[in-house]
């Protein structure tokens, strides 16, 4: 009965406000974040809503469009700084992978003057931007398109990405912590990211400081899977020191 009450509250909130956050459910019903996410996941499977980082939105095309726009503009300057820093590690003639995510997209504009790149991606916006630049080959992997993430996931995507060897993989995450490592709100997107790390010479995690020491729903990899963590300069100094003390190659953009 309690779950039915919560589900009714979620649907009413979406109808009234267009979105709802996990923290709203936690505070109102005195439940854990995991229970709140489970309620949202159940309604998402039934087609009532679209899951987002930290909550959900109404399941309609207009909401999807505005959700992505809000996320890409959130912490915009931080993401641009991270993207510019990451691009400096890309050399001419590299084969690289660029993950989906609003921070990874900001990296693309700084690759336009590179020569002979071969870029594999599951990000629709990244592929769209990169095809405007000359002297690079762009490979968009196939699979299921997730509209609210503007990206491609699923078993087909995992299989295709496993067939490539790359010099550098640039991946994203919904949360990262010293205790639990990398996490995502969905195992489908996490599986693509994790798979490419198995065949990459170097792995770069691009993450804005709002996600540091935050754990999302699905834990998919330890911190040891990455070679570098690139983050913006808003990270707390004490937190940065803890990561450095644990031998994490932290790069502050």
CSV table of C-alpha atoms in Angstrom, one decimal:
chain,number,residue,atom,x,y,z
A,1,UNK,CA,0.0,0.0,0.0
A,2,UNK,CA,2.8,2.4,0.9
A,3,UNK,CA,4.4,1.9,-2.6
A,4,UNK,CA,1.1,2.6,-4.2
A,5,UNK,CA,0.8,5.9,-2.3
A,6,UNK,CA,4.3,6.9,-3.3
A,7,UNK,CA,3.6,6.0,-7.0
A,8,UNK,CA,0.4,8.1,-7.0
A,9,UNK,CA,2.4,11.0,-5.5
A,10,UNK,CA,5.1,10.7,-8.2
A,11,UNK,CA,2.6,10.7,-11.0
A,12,UNK,CA,0.6,13.7,-9.5
A,13,UNK,CA,3.9,15.6,-9.1
A,14,UNK,CA,4.9,14.9,-12.7
A,15,UNK,CA,1.5,16.0,-13.9
A,16,UNK,CA,1.7,19.3,-11.9
A,17,UNK,CA,5.4,20.2,-12.2
A,18,UNK,CA,6.8,18.0,-15.0
A,19,UNK,CA,9.6,16.6,-12.9
A,20,UNK,CA,10.4,15.0,-9.6
A,21,UNK,CA,13.6,14.3,-7.7
A,22,UNK,CA,14.7,11.4,-5.5
A,23,UNK,CA,15.4,13.7,-2.6
A,24,UNK,CA,11.7,14.9,-2.7
A,25,UNK,CA,10.6,11.3,-2.1
A,26,UNK,CA,13.2,10.6,0.5
A,27,UNK,CA,12.2,13.7,2.5
A,28,UNK,CA,8.4,13.3,2.1
A,29,UNK,CA,8.1,9.6,2.9
A,30,UNK,CA,11.2,9.0,5.0
A,31,UNK,CA,12.5,6.3,2.7
A,32,UNK,CA,16.0,5.5,1.4
A,33,UNK,CA,17.3,6.7,-1.9
A,34,UNK,CA,17.3,3.2,-3.2
A,35,UNK,CA,13.6,2.7,-2.4
A,36,UNK,CA,12.8,6.0,-4.2
A,37,UNK,CA,14.8,5.0,-7.2
A,38,UNK,CA,13.1,1.6,-7.3
A,39,UNK,CA,9.7,3.3,-7.3
A,40,UNK,CA,10.8,5.5,-10.2
A,41,UNK,CA,12.3,2.6,-12.1
A,42,UNK,CA,9.0,0.6,-11.8
A,43,UNK,CA,7.0,3.5,-13.2
A,44,UNK,CA,9.6,4.0,-16.0
A,45,UNK,CA,9.2,0.4,-17.0
A,46,UNK,CA,5.5,0.9,-17.3
A,47,UNK,CA,6.1,3.9,-19.5
A,48,UNK,CA,4.7,6.6,-17.2
A,49,UNK,CA,7.9,8.6,-16.9
A,50,UNK,CA,11.5,9.0,-18.0
A,51,UNK,CA,14.3,8.5,-15.5
A,52,UNK,CA,16.9,11.3,-15.2
A,53,UNK,CA,20.0,11.9,-13.1
A,54,UNK,CA,18.5,12.4,-9.6
A,55,UNK,CA,14.8,11.8,-10.5
A,56,UNK,CA,12.4,11.7,-13.4
A,57,UNK,CA,10.4,13.7,-15.9
A,58,UNK,CA,7.1,13.3,-17.7
A,59,UNK,CA,7.3,10.9,-20.6
A,60,UNK,CA,6.7,13.2,-23.5
A,61,UNK,CA,8.9,14.5,-26.3
A,62,UNK,CA,8.8,18.1,-25.1
A,63,UNK,CA,10.0,17.1,-21.6
A,64,UNK,CA,12.8,15.1,-23.1
A,65,UNK,CA,14.0,18.0,-25.1
A,66,UNK,CA,14.0,20.4,-22.2
A,67,UNK,CA,15.6,17.9,-19.8
A,68,UNK,CA,18.6,17.5,-22.1
A,69,UNK,CA,18.9,21.2,-22.6
A,70,UNK,CA,18.8,21.8,-18.8
A,71,UNK,CA,21.5,19.2,-18.2
A,72,UNK,CA,23.9,20.4,-20.9
A,73,UNK,CA,23.7,24.0,-19.6
A,74,UNK,CA,24.1,23.0,-15.9
A,75,UNK,CA,27.6,23.8,-14.7
A,76,UNK,CA,28.4,24.8,-18.3
A,77,UNK,CA,31.7,26.6,-17.6
A,78,UNK,CA,32.9,23.7,-15.5
A,79,UNK,CA,32.2,21.2,-18.2
A,80,UNK,CA,33.9,23.4,-20.9
A,81,UNK,CA,37.0,23.6,-18.8
A,82,UNK,CA,37.0,19.8,-18.3
A,83,UNK,CA,36.5,19.2,-22.0
A,84,UNK,CA,39.3,21.6,-23.0
A,85,UNK,CA,41.7,19.9,-20.6
A,86,UNK,CA,40.7,16.4,-21.8
A,87,UNK,CA,41.3,17.4,-25.4
A,88,UNK,CA,44.9,18.2,-24.7
A,89,UNK,CA,45.6,14.5,-24.1
A,90,UNK,CA,44.4,13.7,-27.7
A,91,UNK,CA,47.3,13.5,-30.2
A,92,UNK,CA,47.1,13.5,-34.0
A,93,UNK,CA,46.3,10.1,-35.4
A,94,UNK,CA,44.8,8.8,-32.2
A,95,UNK,CA,41.9,6.4,-32.1
A,96,UNK,CA,39.7,7.4,-29.2
A,97,UNK,CA,36.3,6.7,-27.7
A,98,UNK,CA,34.0,9.5,-26.5
A,99,UNK,CA,31.2,8.4,-24.1
A,100,UNK,CA,27.8,10.0,-23.9
A,101,UNK,CA,27.1,12.7,-21.4
A,102,UNK,CA,26.9,16.5,-21.2
A,103,UNK,CA,30.5,16.9,-20.0
A,104,UNK,CA,31.9,14.7,-22.8
A,105,UNK,CA,30.1,16.7,-25.5
A,106,UNK,CA,32.0,19.8,-24.3
A,107,UNK,CA,35.2,18.1,-25.3
A,108,UNK,CA,34.4,17.9,-29.0
A,109,UNK,CA,34.8,21.5,-29.9
A,110,UNK,CA,38.5,21.3,-28.8
A,111,UNK,CA,39.3,18.5,-31.2
A,112,UNK,CA,38.6,20.4,-34.5
A,113,UNK,CA,42.2,21.1,-35.2
A,114,UNK,CA,43.5,17.6,-34.6
A,115,UNK,CA,44.6,15.6,-37.5
A,116,UNK,CA,43.9,12.0,-38.5
A,117,UNK,CA,41.6,11.1,-35.6
A,118,UNK,CA,39.4,8.1,-35.6
A,119,UNK,CA,36.6,8.7,-33.0
A,120,UNK,CA,34.1,6.1,-31.8
A,121,UNK,CA,31.1,7.3,-29.8
A,122,UNK,CA,27.6,6.4,-28.6
A,123,UNK,CA,26.7,10.0,-28.3
A,124,UNK,CA,24.4,11.5,-30.9
A,125,UNK,CA,25.3,15.1,-30.2
A,126,UNK,CA,29.0,14.3,-30.2
A,127,UNK,CA,28.7,12.5,-33.5
A,128,UNK,CA,26.7,15.4,-35.0
A,129,UNK,CA,29.3,18.0,-34.0
A,130,UNK,CA,32.4,16.0,-34.9
A,131,UNK,CA,31.2,15.4,-38.4
A,132,UNK,CA,31.5,19.1,-39.0
A,133,UNK,CA,35.3,18.9,-38.7
A,134,UNK,CA,37.7,17.8,-41.4
A,135,UNK,CA,40.4,15.1,-41.3
A,136,UNK,CA,38.7,12.8,-38.8
A,137,UNK,CA,36.7,9.6,-39.1
A,138,UNK,CA,33.6,9.3,-36.8
A,139,UNK,CA,32.1,6.0,-36.0
A,140,UNK,CA,28.7,6.0,-34.3
A,141,UNK,CA,27.9,2.6,-32.7
A,142,UNK,CA,24.5,1.0,-33.2
A,143,UNK,CA,21.9,0.0,-30.7
A,144,UNK,CA,18.9,1.4,-28.9
A,145,UNK,CA,18.5,5.2,-28.9
A,146,UNK,CA,17.7,6.7,-25.5
A,147,UNK,CA,16.0,10.0,-26.3
A,148,UNK,CA,16.4,11.8,-23.0
A,149,UNK,CA,20.2,11.0,-22.9
A,150,UNK,CA,20.7,11.6,-26.7
A,151,UNK,CA,22.8,8.4,-26.7
A,152,UNK,CA,22.9,4.7,-27.8
A,153,UNK,CA,22.9,1.8,-25.4
A,154,UNK,CA,21.8,-1.9,-25.1
A,155,UNK,CA,23.3,-5.3,-26.0
A,156,UNK,CA,24.0,-4.3,-29.6
A,157,UNK,CA,26.0,-1.2,-28.5
A,158,UNK,CA,28.0,-3.3,-26.0
A,159,UNK,CA,28.8,-5.9,-28.6
A,160,UNK,CA,29.9,-3.3,-31.2
A,161,UNK,CA,32.0,-1.3,-28.8
A,162,UNK,CA,33.8,-4.5,-27.6
A,163,UNK,CA,35.1,-4.9,-31.2
A,164,UNK,CA,37.3,-1.8,-31.1
A,165,UNK,CA,40.7,-1.1,-29.7
A,166,UNK,CA,41.4,2.5,-28.8
A,167,UNK,CA,44.3,4.5,-27.6
A,168,UNK,CA,42.2,6.5,-25.2
A,169,UNK,CA,38.7,6.2,-23.8
A,170,UNK,CA,37.0,9.2,-22.4
A,171,UNK,CA,34.1,8.2,-20.2
A,172,UNK,CA,31.5,9.8,-17.9
A,173,UNK,CA,29.6,8.8,-14.8
A,174,UNK,CA,26.7,9.8,-12.7
A,175,UNK,CA,28.6,9.4,-9.5
A,176,UNK,CA,32.1,8.6,-8.2
A,177,UNK,CA,33.4,7.8,-4.7
A,178,UNK,CA,36.5,6.5,-3.1
A,179,UNK,CA,34.5,3.7,-1.4
A,180,UNK,CA,32.4,2.4,-4.2
A,181,UNK,CA,34.0,3.7,-7.4
A,182,UNK,CA,32.0,4.6,-10.5
A,183,UNK,CA,28.3,4.5,-10.6
A,184,UNK,CA,25.4,5.2,-13.0
A,185,UNK,CA,21.7,5.4,-12.7
A,186,UNK,CA,21.2,2.8,-15.4
A,187,UNK,CA,23.2,-0.4,-16.0
A,188,UNK,CA,22.7,-0.2,-19.8
A,189,UNK,CA,24.8,3.0,-20.2
A,190,UNK,CA,27.3,1.7,-17.6
A,191,UNK,CA,27.9,-1.5,-19.5
A,192,UNK,CA,28.9,0.4,-22.6
A,193,UNK,CA,31.4,2.5,-20.6
A,194,UNK,CA,32.8,-0.4,-18.8
A,195,UNK,CA,33.2,-2.5,-22.0
A,196,UNK,CA,35.3,0.1,-23.8
A,197,UNK,CA,37.7,0.4,-20.8
A,198,UNK,CA,38.7,-3.3,-21.4
A,199,UNK,CA,40.3,-2.4,-24.7
A,200,UNK,CA,41.6,1.1,-24.1
A,201,UNK,CA,45.3,1.8,-23.5
A,202,UNK,CA,44.3,4.7,-21.3
A,203,UNK,CA,41.0,5.6,-19.6
A,204,UNK,CA,40.0,9.2,-18.7
A,205,UNK,CA,37.0,9.9,-16.5
A,206,UNK,CA,35.5,13.3,-17.1
A,207,UNK,CA,33.4,14.4,-14.1
A,208,UNK,CA,32.3,17.7,-12.7
A,209,UNK,CA,32.7,18.3,-9.0
A,210,UNK,CA,29.0,18.0,-8.2
A,211,UNK,CA,29.3,14.2,-8.8
A,212,UNK,CA,32.3,13.7,-6.5
A,213,UNK,CA,31.7,11.4,-3.5
A,214,UNK,CA,28.2,10.7,-4.8
A,215,UNK,CA,26.9,7.2,-5.4
A,216,UNK,CA,24.3,6.6,-8.1
A,217,UNK,CA,22.0,3.6,-8.4
A,218,UNK,CA,24.3,1.1,-10.2
A,219,UNK,CA,27.9,0.5,-9.2
A,220,UNK,CA,29.8,-0.6,-12.3
A,221,UNK,CA,33.5,-0.2,-11.8
A,222,UNK,CA,36.2,0.5,-9.2
A,223,UNK,CA,38.4,3.6,-9.4
A,224,UNK,CA,41.3,1.4,-10.4
A,225,UNK,CA,39.7,1.1,-13.9
A,226,UNK,CA,40.6,4.6,-14.8
A,227,UNK,CA,44.1,6.2,-15.4
A,228,UNK,CA,43.1,9.8,-15.0
A,229,UNK,CA,40.2,11.7,-13.3
A,230,UNK,CA,39.7,15.1,-14.9
A,231,UNK,CA,37.6,17.5,-12.7
A,232,UNK,CA,36.9,21.2,-12.4
A,233,UNK,CA,38.5,23.5,-9.8
A,234,UNK,CA,35.4,23.6,-7.6
A,235,UNK,CA,36.4,20.4,-6.0
A,236,UNK,CA,36.9,20.7,-2.2
A,237,UNK,CA,40.6,20.8,-1.4
A,238,UNK,CA,40.3,18.2,1.3
A,239,UNK,CA,38.4,15.9,-1.0
A,240,UNK,CA,41.0,16.3,-3.7
A,241,UNK,CA,43.8,15.4,-1.2
A,242,UNK,CA,41.9,12.2,-0.2
A,243,UNK,CA,41.9,11.2,-3.9
A,244,UNK,CA,45.5,12.0,-4.4
A,245,UNK,CA,46.4,10.1,-1.2
A,246,UNK,CA,44.7,7.0,-2.7
A,247,UNK,CA,46.9,7.3,-5.8
A,248,UNK,CA,44.2,8.6,-8.1
A,249,UNK,CA,45.7,10.6,-10.9
A,250,UNK,CA,43.6,13.7,-10.3
A,251,UNK,CA,43.8,16.5,-13.0
A,252,UNK,CA,42.1,19.8,-12.0
A,253,UNK,CA,41.0,21.7,-15.1
